[in-house]
mmCIF file of C-alpha atoms in Angstrom:
data_model
loop_
_atom_site.group_PDB
_atom_site.id
_atom_site.type_symbol
_atom_site.label_atom_id
_atom_site.label_comp_id
_atom_site.label_asym_id
_atom_site.label_seq_id
_atom_site.Cartn_x
_atom_site.Cartn_y
_atom_site.Cartn_z
ATOM 1 C CA MET A 145 -7.697 175.115 -70.658
ATOM 2 C CA ALA A 146 -9.561 175.994 -67.472
ATOM 3 C CA GLU A 147 -13.348 176.165 -67.617
ATOM 4 C CA ILE A 148 -15.520 178.972 -66.301
ATOM 5 C CA ILE A 149 -17.748 177.974 -63.389
ATOM 6 C CA SER A 150 -19.290 181.351 -62.513
ATOM 7 C CA ALA A 151 -19.605 184.924 -63.791
ATOM 8 C CA ASN A 152 -21.013 187.523 -61.381
ATOM 9 C CA ILE A 153 -21.740 191.163 -62.117
ATOM 10 C CA SER A 154 -20.731 194.034 -59.848
ATOM 11 C CA ARG A 155 -20.674 197.785 -60.179
ATOM 12 C CA ARG A 156 -17.611 200.014 -59.767
ATOM 13 C CA LYS A 157 -16.966 203.724 -60.051
ATOM 14 C CA THR A 158 -15.711 203.343 -63.624
ATOM 15 C CA GLY A 159 -18.587 201.133 -64.805
ATOM 16 C CA TRP A 160 -19.653 197.491 -64.590
ATOM 17 C CA VAL A 161 -17.449 194.430 -64.070
ATOM 18 C CA VAL A 162 -17.962 190.722 -64.716
ATOM 19 C CA ASN A 163 -16.097 188.661 -62.103
ATOM 20 C CA VAL A 164 -15.190 185.369 -63.752
ATOM 21 C CA THR A 165 -14.156 182.302 -61.716
ATOM 22 C CA TYR A 166 -12.455 179.217 -63.220
ATOM 23 C CA ASP A 167 -12.479 175.620 -62.028
ATOM 24 C CA ASN A 168 -8.756 175.864 -61.155
ATOM 25 C CA GLY A 169 -9.474 178.570 -58.576
ATOM 26 C CA LYS A 170 -8.223 181.481 -60.654
ATOM 27 C CA ARG A 171 -10.228 184.626 -61.400
ATOM 28 C CA SER A 172 -10.395 187.297 -64.040
ATOM 29 C CA GLN A 173 -12.513 190.355 -64.790
ATOM 30 C CA LEU A 174 -14.275 191.755 -67.839
ATOM 31 C CA SER A 175 -15.228 195.418 -67.999
ATOM 32 C CA ALA A 176 -18.455 196.829 -69.418
ATOM 33 C CA LYS A 177 -19.919 200.312 -69.734
ATOM 34 C CA THR A 178 -23.515 199.322 -68.962
ATOM 35 C CA ARG A 179 -25.307 196.644 -66.970
ATOM 36 C CA LYS A 180 -26.825 195.258 -70.175
ATOM 37 C CA GLU A 181 -23.385 194.857 -71.733
ATOM 38 C CA ALA A 182 -22.091 193.246 -68.528
ATOM 39 C CA SER A 183 -24.984 190.766 -68.512
ATOM 40 C CA GLN A 184 -24.275 189.911 -72.136
ATOM 41 C CA ARG A 185 -20.594 189.343 -71.482
ATOM 42 C CA ALA A 186 -21.377 187.206 -68.445
ATOM 43 C CA ALA A 187 -23.744 185.052 -70.504
ATOM 44 C CA GLU A 188 -21.144 184.664 -73.256
ATOM 45 C CA ALA A 189 -18.511 183.697 -70.690
ATOM 46 C CA LEU A 190 -20.728 181.025 -69.135
ATOM 47 C CA SER A 191 -21.635 179.617 -72.548
ATOM 48 C CA GLY A 192 -17.951 179.201 -73.292
ATOM 49 C CA THR A 193 -17.957 181.370 -76.401
ATOM 50 C CA THR A 194 -15.520 183.944 -75.029
ATOM 51 C CA THR A 195 -13.120 181.867 -72.953
ATOM 52 C CA THR A 196 -10.278 182.457 -75.389
ATOM 53 C CA THR A 197 -11.127 186.159 -75.573
ATOM 54 C CA ILE A 198 -10.823 186.495 -71.818
ATOM 55 C CA TYR A 199 -7.306 185.128 -71.821
ATOM 56 C CA ASN A 200 -6.225 187.070 -74.886
ATOM 57 C CA ARG A 201 -7.756 190.299 -73.591
ATOM 58 C CA THR A 202 -5.995 190.240 -70.249
ATOM 59 C CA GLN A 203 -2.927 188.186 -71.185
ATOM 60 C CA ARG A 204 -3.114 186.876 -67.596
ATOM 61 C CA LEU A 205 -5.617 186.168 -64.885
ATOM 62 C CA ILE A 206 -6.363 189.124 -62.658
ATOM 63 C CA TYR A 207 -4.886 188.805 -59.153
ATOM 64 C CA THR A 208 -7.461 190.076 -56.687
ATOM 65 C CA VAL A 209 -7.376 191.239 -53.078
ATOM 66 C CA ARG A 210 -8.855 187.867 -52.074
ATOM 67 C CA ASP A 211 -6.031 186.043 -53.887
ATOM 68 C CA ALA A 212 -3.446 188.187 -52.103
ATOM 69 C CA PHE A 213 -5.068 187.523 -48.725
ATOM 70 C CA GLU A 214 -5.136 183.758 -49.278
ATOM 71 C CA ASP A 215 -1.484 183.674 -50.392
ATOM 72 C CA ALA A 216 -0.379 185.893 -47.499
ATOM 73 C CA TRP A 217 -2.120 183.568 -45.066
ATOM 74 C CA LYS A 218 -0.633 180.488 -46.712
ATOM 75 C CA TYR A 219 2.935 181.675 -47.105
ATOM 76 C CA GLU A 220 3.502 184.209 -44.322
ATOM 77 C CA TRP A 221 0.858 184.717 -41.623
ATOM 78 C CA GLN A 222 -0.450 181.247 -40.817
ATOM 79 C CA TYR A 223 2.433 180.143 -38.616
ATOM 80 C CA GLN A 224 3.354 183.494 -37.093
ATOM 81 C CA ALA A 225 2.698 184.424 -33.477
ATOM 82 C CA GLY A 226 -0.555 186.329 -33.194
ATOM 83 C CA SER A 227 -1.893 184.844 -36.437
ATOM 84 C CA LYS A 228 -5.498 185.063 -35.227
ATOM 85 C CA THR A 229 -5.268 188.839 -34.815
ATOM 86 C CA THR A 230 -3.370 189.160 -38.086
ATOM 87 C CA ARG A 231 -6.118 187.317 -39.942
ATOM 88 C CA LEU A 232 -8.797 189.475 -38.331
ATOM 89 C CA TYR A 233 -6.982 192.689 -39.299
ATOM 90 C CA ALA A 234 -6.391 191.457 -42.860
ATOM 91 C CA GLU A 235 -10.040 190.438 -43.263
ATOM 92 C CA GLN A 236 -11.083 193.981 -42.349
ATOM 93 C CA ALA A 237 -8.820 195.314 -45.100
ATOM 94 C CA VAL A 238 -10.240 192.814 -47.617
ATOM 95 C CA ALA A 239 -13.817 193.743 -46.694
ATOM 96 C CA PHE A 240 -13.119 197.459 -47.095
ATOM 97 C CA LEU A 241 -11.135 197.259 -50.350
ATOM 98 C CA GLY A 242 -13.377 194.616 -51.935
ATOM 99 C CA ALA A 243 -12.376 190.979 -52.271
ATOM 100 C CA ASP A 244 -12.649 191.000 -56.090
ATOM 101 C CA THR A 245 -10.753 194.257 -56.591
ATOM 102 C CA PRO A 246 -7.505 193.755 -58.563
ATOM 103 C CA MET A 247 -4.457 194.379 -56.389
ATOM 104 C CA GLU A 248 -2.966 196.636 -59.052
ATOM 105 C CA ASP A 249 -5.943 199.001 -58.609
ATOM 106 C CA ILE A 250 -5.242 199.582 -54.895
ATOM 107 C CA ASP A 251 -3.496 202.941 -54.617
ATOM 108 C CA ALA A 252 -2.509 205.378 -51.860
ATOM 109 C CA GLY A 253 -5.949 207.007 -51.979
ATOM 110 C CA ASP A 254 -7.658 203.701 -51.160
ATOM 111 C CA VAL A 255 -5.282 203.167 -48.268
ATOM 112 C CA MET A 256 -5.924 206.644 -46.890
ATOM 113 C CA ASP A 257 -9.683 206.032 -47.113
ATOM 114 C CA PHE A 258 -9.152 202.806 -45.174
ATOM 115 C CA THR A 259 -7.118 204.472 -42.436
ATOM 116 C CA HIS A 260 -9.684 207.279 -42.176
ATOM 117 C CA HIS A 261 -12.414 204.648 -41.754
ATOM 118 C CA LEU A 262 -10.413 202.925 -39.006
ATOM 119 C CA LYS A 263 -9.772 206.154 -37.149
ATOM 120 C CA GLU A 264 -13.187 207.810 -37.429
ATOM 121 C CA ASP A 265 -15.620 204.892 -37.670
ATOM 122 C CA ARG A 266 -13.812 202.263 -35.589
ATOM 123 C CA ASN A 267 -11.897 204.615 -33.263
ATOM 124 C CA ASN A 268 -8.735 202.533 -33.690
ATOM 125 C CA SER A 269 -5.460 203.652 -32.130
ATOM 126 C CA PRO A 270 -2.568 204.747 -34.386
ATOM 127 C CA GLY A 271 -0.698 201.519 -33.623
ATOM 128 C CA THR A 272 -3.672 199.385 -34.624
ATOM 129 C CA ILE A 273 -4.243 201.427 -37.786
ATOM 130 C CA ASN A 274 -0.646 201.002 -38.905
ATOM 131 C CA SER A 275 -0.793 197.299 -38.079
ATOM 132 C CA LYS A 276 -3.856 196.850 -40.297
ATOM 133 C CA TYR A 277 -2.246 198.969 -43.006
ATOM 134 C CA SER A 278 0.829 196.722 -42.953
ATOM 135 C CA LYS A 279 -1.371 193.782 -43.986
ATOM 136 C CA ILE A 280 -2.104 195.583 -47.275
ATOM 137 C CA ARG A 281 1.627 195.993 -47.865
ATOM 138 C CA VAL A 282 2.158 192.263 -47.337
ATOM 139 C CA MET A 283 -0.650 191.520 -49.805
ATOM 140 C CA GLN A 284 1.110 193.764 -52.312
ATOM 141 C CA GLN A 285 4.225 191.611 -51.917
ATOM 142 C CA MET A 286 2.123 188.507 -52.565
ATOM 143 C CA ALA A 287 0.809 190.108 -55.765
ATOM 144 C CA ILE A 288 4.373 190.447 -57.032
ATOM 145 C CA LEU A 289 5.654 187.068 -55.801
ATOM 146 C CA HIS A 290 2.670 184.847 -56.534
ATOM 147 C CA GLY A 291 0.315 186.875 -58.720
ATOM 148 C CA LYS A 292 2.950 187.867 -61.282
ATOM 149 C CA VAL A 293 1.723 191.457 -61.125
ATOM 150 C CA ARG A 294 4.342 193.658 -62.742
ATOM 151 C CA ASN A 295 3.263 197.162 -61.766
ATOM 152 C CA LEU A 296 1.748 198.213 -58.457
ATOM 153 C CA PRO A 297 1.002 201.741 -57.189
ATOM 154 C CA VAL A 298 3.522 203.006 -54.646
ATOM 155 C CA LEU A 299 2.168 203.120 -51.088
ATOM 156 C CA PRO A 300 3.689 205.170 -48.244
ATOM 157 C CA LYS A 301 5.933 203.150 -45.931
ATOM 158 C CA ASN A 302 4.690 204.700 -42.723
ATOM 159 C CA LEU A 303 1.463 206.553 -42.159
ATOM 160 C CA LYS A 304 1.831 209.663 -40.042
ATOM 161 C CA LEU A 305 -1.096 209.829 -37.657
ATOM 162 C CA ASN A 306 -1.915 212.078 -34.743
ATOM 163 C CA ASN A 307 -1.209 209.897 -31.735
ATOM 164 C CA HIS A 308 -4.268 210.411 -29.567
ATOM 165 C CA ARG A 309 -2.854 207.904 -27.076
ATOM 166 C CA GLN A 310 -1.256 210.890 -25.379
ATOM 167 C CA ARG A 311 -4.727 211.838 -24.163
ATOM 168 C CA TYR A 312 -5.339 210.774 -20.589
ATOM 169 C CA TRP A 313 -7.909 211.400 -17.871
ATOM 170 C CA LYS A 314 -7.097 214.455 -15.779
ATOM 171 C CA ASP A 315 -8.038 214.440 -12.101
ATOM 172 C CA PHE A 316 -10.690 217.156 -12.420
ATOM 173 C CA GLU A 317 -12.291 215.265 -15.335
ATOM 174 C CA ILE A 318 -12.484 212.083 -13.290
ATOM 175 C CA LYS A 319 -14.075 214.004 -10.445
ATOM 176 C CA LYS A 320 -16.703 215.631 -12.707
ATOM 177 C CA VAL A 321 -17.629 212.306 -14.308
ATOM 178 C CA CYS A 322 -17.982 210.598 -10.927
ATOM 179 C CA GLN A 323 -20.191 213.427 -9.634
ATOM 180 C CA TYR A 324 -22.487 213.035 -12.645
ATOM 181 C CA LEU A 325 -22.632 209.235 -12.287
ATOM 182 C CA GLU A 326 -23.402 209.529 -8.578
ATOM 183 C CA LYS A 327 -26.218 211.958 -9.348
ATOM 184 C CA ILE A 328 -27.875 209.427 -11.696
ATOM 185 C CA GLY A 329 -27.303 206.540 -9.287
ATOM 186 C CA ARG A 330 -24.669 204.605 -11.254
ATOM 187 C CA GLN A 331 -22.279 203.675 -8.449
ATOM 188 C CA ASP A 332 -21.443 200.460 -10.348
ATOM 189 C CA VAL A 333 -19.965 202.530 -13.197
ATOM 190 C CA ILE A 334 -18.019 204.665 -10.706
ATOM 191 C CA ARG A 335 -16.431 201.577 -9.130
ATOM 192 C CA TYR A 336 -15.551 200.161 -12.550
ATOM 193 C CA PHE A 337 -14.158 203.471 -13.834
ATOM 194 C CA LEU A 338 -12.052 204.310 -10.779
ATOM 195 C CA PHE A 339 -10.604 200.805 -10.559
ATOM 196 C CA LEU A 340 -9.471 201.072 -14.200
ATOM 197 C CA THR A 341 -7.852 204.490 -13.769
ATOM 198 C CA GLU A 342 -6.106 203.431 -10.547
ATOM 199 C CA MET A 343 -4.762 200.047 -11.678
ATOM 200 C CA GLY A 344 -4.297 200.621 -15.425
ATOM 201 C CA CYS A 345 -5.399 197.076 -16.224
ATOM 202 C CA ARG A 346 -7.089 195.969 -19.420
ATOM 203 C CA PRO A 347 -10.895 195.783 -19.245
ATOM 204 C CA ILE A 348 -10.723 192.215 -20.557
ATOM 205 C CA GLU A 349 -8.517 191.319 -17.573
ATOM 206 C CA MET A 350 -11.170 192.657 -15.214
ATOM 207 C CA GLU A 351 -13.780 190.703 -17.136
ATOM 208 C CA ARG A 352 -11.871 187.449 -16.490
ATOM 209 C CA ASN A 353 -11.463 188.140 -12.779
ATOM 210 C CA LYS A 354 -13.341 186.124 -10.194
ATOM 211 C CA ALA A 355 -13.794 187.177 -6.591
ATOM 212 C CA SER A 356 -11.150 184.615 -5.559
ATOM 213 C CA ASP A 357 -8.505 186.586 -7.512
ATOM 214 C CA TYR A 358 -8.715 189.376 -4.912
ATOM 215 C CA ASP A 359 -6.861 188.987 -1.606
ATOM 216 C CA PHE A 360 -8.054 191.739 0.722
ATOM 217 C CA LYS A 361 -5.727 190.648 3.549
ATOM 218 C CA LYS A 362 -2.674 191.221 1.363
ATOM 219 C CA GLY A 363 -4.389 193.942 -0.652
ATOM 220 C CA THR A 364 -3.506 192.298 -3.988
ATOM 221 C CA VAL A 365 -5.217 191.328 -7.229
ATOM 222 C CA THR A 366 -4.066 188.826 -9.849
ATOM 223 C CA PHE A 367 -4.679 189.473 -13.537
ATOM 224 C CA PHE A 368 -4.597 186.502 -15.889
ATOM 225 C CA LYS A 369 -3.830 186.338 -19.589
ATOM 226 C CA LYS A 370 -5.895 183.942 -21.653
ATOM 227 C CA ILE A 371 -2.945 182.937 -23.839
ATOM 228 C CA ASN A 372 0.749 183.405 -23.103
ATOM 229 C CA ASP A 373 2.441 185.615 -25.668
ATOM 230 C CA ASN A 374 5.593 187.685 -26.094
ATOM 231 C CA LYS A 375 4.405 190.196 -23.489
ATOM 232 C CA THR A 376 4.356 189.943 -19.723
ATOM 233 C CA GLY A 377 2.221 187.029 -18.496
ATOM 234 C CA ASN A 378 0.031 186.788 -15.392
ATOM 235 C CA ARG A 379 0.815 189.367 -12.735
ATOM 236 C CA THR A 380 -0.148 189.997 -9.114
ATOM 237 C CA LEU A 381 -0.287 193.661 -8.121
ATOM 238 C CA PRO A 382 -0.896 195.498 -4.856
ATOM 239 C CA MET A 383 -4.050 197.575 -5.123
ATOM 240 C CA THR A 384 -3.944 201.310 -4.453
ATOM 241 C CA PRO A 385 -6.092 202.430 -1.487
ATOM 242 C CA LEU A 386 -8.823 203.737 -3.819
ATOM 243 C CA ALA A 387 -8.770 200.609 -5.992
ATOM 244 C CA LEU A 388 -8.947 198.429 -2.869
ATOM 245 C CA ASP A 389 -11.946 200.393 -1.630
ATOM 246 C CA MET A 390 -13.721 200.026 -4.993
ATOM 247 C CA ALA A 391 -12.989 196.271 -5.055
ATOM 248 C CA LYS A 392 -14.369 195.775 -1.553
ATOM 249 C CA GLN A 393 -17.583 197.559 -2.499
ATOM 250 C CA GLN A 394 -17.840 195.437 -5.648
ATOM 251 C CA MET A 395 -17.118 192.064 -3.966
ATOM 252 C CA PRO A 396 -19.865 189.485 -4.733
ATOM 253 C CA PRO A 397 -21.052 187.083 -1.992
ATOM 254 C CA VAL A 398 -19.687 183.988 -3.787
ATOM 255 C CA LYS A 399 -15.927 183.572 -4.350
ATOM 256 C CA THR A 400 -16.406 181.802 -7.669
ATOM 257 C CA ALA A 401 -18.580 184.594 -9.076
ATOM 258 C CA ARG A 402 -17.268 187.104 -11.579
ATOM 259 C CA MET A 403 -15.917 190.185 -9.854
ATOM 260 C CA TRP A 404 -16.906 192.610 -12.619
ATOM 261 C CA PRO A 405 -19.930 191.224 -14.503
ATOM 262 C CA GLN A 406 -20.557 194.532 -16.259
ATOM 263 C CA LYS A 407 -20.277 194.557 -20.062
ATOM 264 C CA ILE A 408 -17.452 196.739 -21.376
ATOM 265 C CA SER A 409 -19.738 198.253 -24.018
ATOM 266 C CA ALA A 410 -22.368 199.144 -21.394
ATOM 267 C CA MET A 411 -19.768 200.838 -19.186
ATOM 268 C CA ALA A 412 -18.355 202.733 -22.174
ATOM 269 C CA TYR A 413 -21.835 203.957 -23.102
ATOM 270 C CA GLN A 414 -22.459 205.377 -19.621
ATOM 271 C CA LEU A 415 -19.028 207.036 -19.509
ATOM 272 C CA GLU A 416 -19.527 208.575 -22.960
ATOM 273 C CA ARG A 417 -22.838 210.039 -21.799
ATOM 274 C CA ALA A 418 -21.080 211.465 -18.750
ATOM 275 C CA VAL A 419 -18.323 212.987 -20.899
ATOM 276 C CA ASP A 420 -20.876 214.650 -23.173
ATOM 277 C CA PHE A 421 -22.904 215.971 -20.241
ATOM 278 C CA CYS A 422 -19.813 217.376 -18.495
ATOM 279 C CA GLY A 423 -18.443 218.979 -21.666
ATOM 280 C CA ILE A 424 -15.133 217.121 -21.442
ATOM 281 C CA GLU A 425 -12.739 217.042 -24.406
ATOM 282 C CA LYS A 426 -13.090 213.965 -26.621
ATOM 283 C CA ILE A 427 -11.437 210.940 -25.068
ATOM 284 C CA ARG A 428 -11.533 207.159 -25.466
ATOM 285 C CA VAL A 429 -13.386 206.643 -22.218
ATOM 286 C CA ILE A 430 -12.243 203.075 -21.476
ATOM 287 C CA LYS A 431 -8.942 202.663 -23.308
ATOM 288 C CA ASP A 432 -7.443 205.919 -22.077
ATOM 289 C CA THR A 433 -7.831 204.848 -18.439
ATOM 290 C CA ARG A 434 -4.837 202.594 -19.065
ATOM 291 C CA HIS A 435 -2.812 205.480 -20.497
ATOM 292 C CA THR A 436 -3.849 207.563 -17.501
ATOM 293 C CA CYS A 437 -2.217 205.097 -15.125
ATOM 294 C CA GLY A 438 0.922 204.845 -17.278
ATOM 295 C CA THR A 439 1.187 208.625 -17.507
ATOM 296 C CA ARG A 440 0.893 208.996 -13.746
ATOM 297 C CA LEU A 441 3.698 206.500 -13.200
ATOM 298 C CA GLY A 442 5.878 208.305 -15.748
ATOM 299 C CA MET A 443 5.261 211.644 -14.046
ATOM 300 C CA LEU A 444 6.359 210.063 -10.771
ATOM 301 C CA GLY A 445 9.716 209.184 -12.349
ATOM 302 C CA LYS A 446 9.228 205.440 -12.846
ATOM 303 C CA SER A 447 11.212 203.695 -15.585
ATOM 304 C CA GLU A 448 9.749 201.917 -18.604
ATOM 305 C CA LEU A 449 10.711 198.584 -17.018
ATOM 306 C CA GLN A 450 8.740 199.392 -13.879
ATOM 307 C CA ILE A 451 5.749 200.684 -15.841
ATOM 308 C CA SER A 452 5.763 197.688 -18.205
ATOM 309 C CA ALA A 453 5.787 195.281 -15.246
ATOM 310 C CA TRP A 454 2.772 197.064 -13.762
ATOM 311 C CA LEU A 455 0.748 197.421 -16.978
ATOM 312 C CA GLY A 456 1.735 194.073 -18.477
ATOM 313 C CA ASN A 457 3.161 195.683 -21.634
ATOM 314 C CA SER A 458 6.558 195.447 -23.279
ATOM 315 C CA PRO A 459 9.133 198.071 -22.123
ATOM 316 C CA ALA A 460 9.207 199.541 -25.638
ATOM 317 C CA MET A 461 5.482 200.284 -25.440
ATOM 318 C CA CYS A 462 5.984 202.166 -22.165
ATOM 319 C CA LYS A 463 8.731 204.559 -23.296
ATOM 320 C CA ARG A 464 6.094 207.168 -24.118
ATOM 321 C CA TYR A 465 5.304 207.534 -20.422
ATOM 322 C CA VAL A 466 8.878 208.162 -19.252
ATOM 323 C CA HIS A 467 9.972 211.792 -18.921
ATOM 324 C CA MET A 468 13.064 212.292 -16.753
ATOM 325 C CA PRO A 469 13.111 215.668 -14.953
ATOM 326 C CA HIS A 470 16.134 217.823 -15.749
ATOM 327 C CA ASP A 471 17.230 217.880 -12.102
ATOM 328 C CA GLN A 472 17.869 214.133 -12.282
ATOM 329 C CA HIS A 473 20.663 214.672 -14.797
ATOM 330 C CA GLY A 474 22.794 215.614 -11.816
ATOM 331 C CA GLU A 475 22.595 212.048 -10.492
ATOM 332 C CA CYS A 476 23.922 210.728 -13.817
ATOM 333 C CA TYR A 477 26.738 213.286 -13.732
ATOM 334 C CA GLU A 478 27.746 212.324 -10.184
ATOM 335 C CA ALA A 479 27.720 208.612 -11.052
ATOM 336 C CA LEU A 480 29.934 209.124 -14.119
ATOM 337 C CA THR A 481 32.295 211.418 -12.157
ATOM 338 C CA LYS A 482 32.708 208.832 -9.391
ATOM 339 C CA LEU A 483 33.399 206.164 -12.027
ATOM 340 C CA ARG A 484 36.141 208.333 -13.586
ATOM 341 C CA VAL A 485 37.762 209.078 -10.194
ATOM 342 C CA ALA A 486 37.754 205.391 -9.263
ATOM 343 C CA ALA A 487 39.492 204.533 -12.538
#
């Protein structure tokens, strides 16, 4: 029989819990109404007088959130593409739910609290929230497959969230923000902000850029990805006239120097202050610059393939930007009519 190596006390809404750990890596829990009772049970467990009681009381070792995370990593996530991000997302779920919480105690209410925390406290996008939520569902599967948990609360398959990605910077908002920033002498933030809205690049791509990545003779910029993945890789884009002007003003004297040394958090702070001062509707000041560029391209009639090539996203991610005007249906009609006549 396994021996107990530790017994720690923690408090829960329903009372006190003794978290028992065995030398074979397994865990179990003992409940208590008061801290004194919990301390007594922990002492008895460590002395070995209640080892048999623990097994008889539970009939099995309790399978915790930590156990589910470790099994999910071992059996499913470790060798998947994007495993680093998956682990990070799953660790956030473990931290919020509590590593020693039994998986069978995680219900829909806990999940909704988690998603609310991600949306309000972390300002995560709907896609990111659902991605993190999916890690809990995988851990539930591990509880059934490897934890021998028989009954688990039913969780919703898909969480319906208001997609605030549809929010984008309007031209008059950009103008008001730039006027405020100019008044307080933050031309560096203006250059950073306008370049983002014009090019639709990721801030991290700007952060990687060196002065040598900008070719003013050709009017192009090259954005690099740190690691190749299933999305579009490195891309060289022609700069819009405004973006080119901002880049020229930003150009450092040394070609090997970073083009945009500003910290993303510092730029976001200044833009948030500007938004508050100007009374602009709530917006994700940095992230929505990318959606602003995609929305502009969609309004100009560009396809998801064209937009994805520009933004460096998958075509599926860019469908939201595409809205074909009704007058273009005539072109489809003419093409199909010509095809029928030719046949």
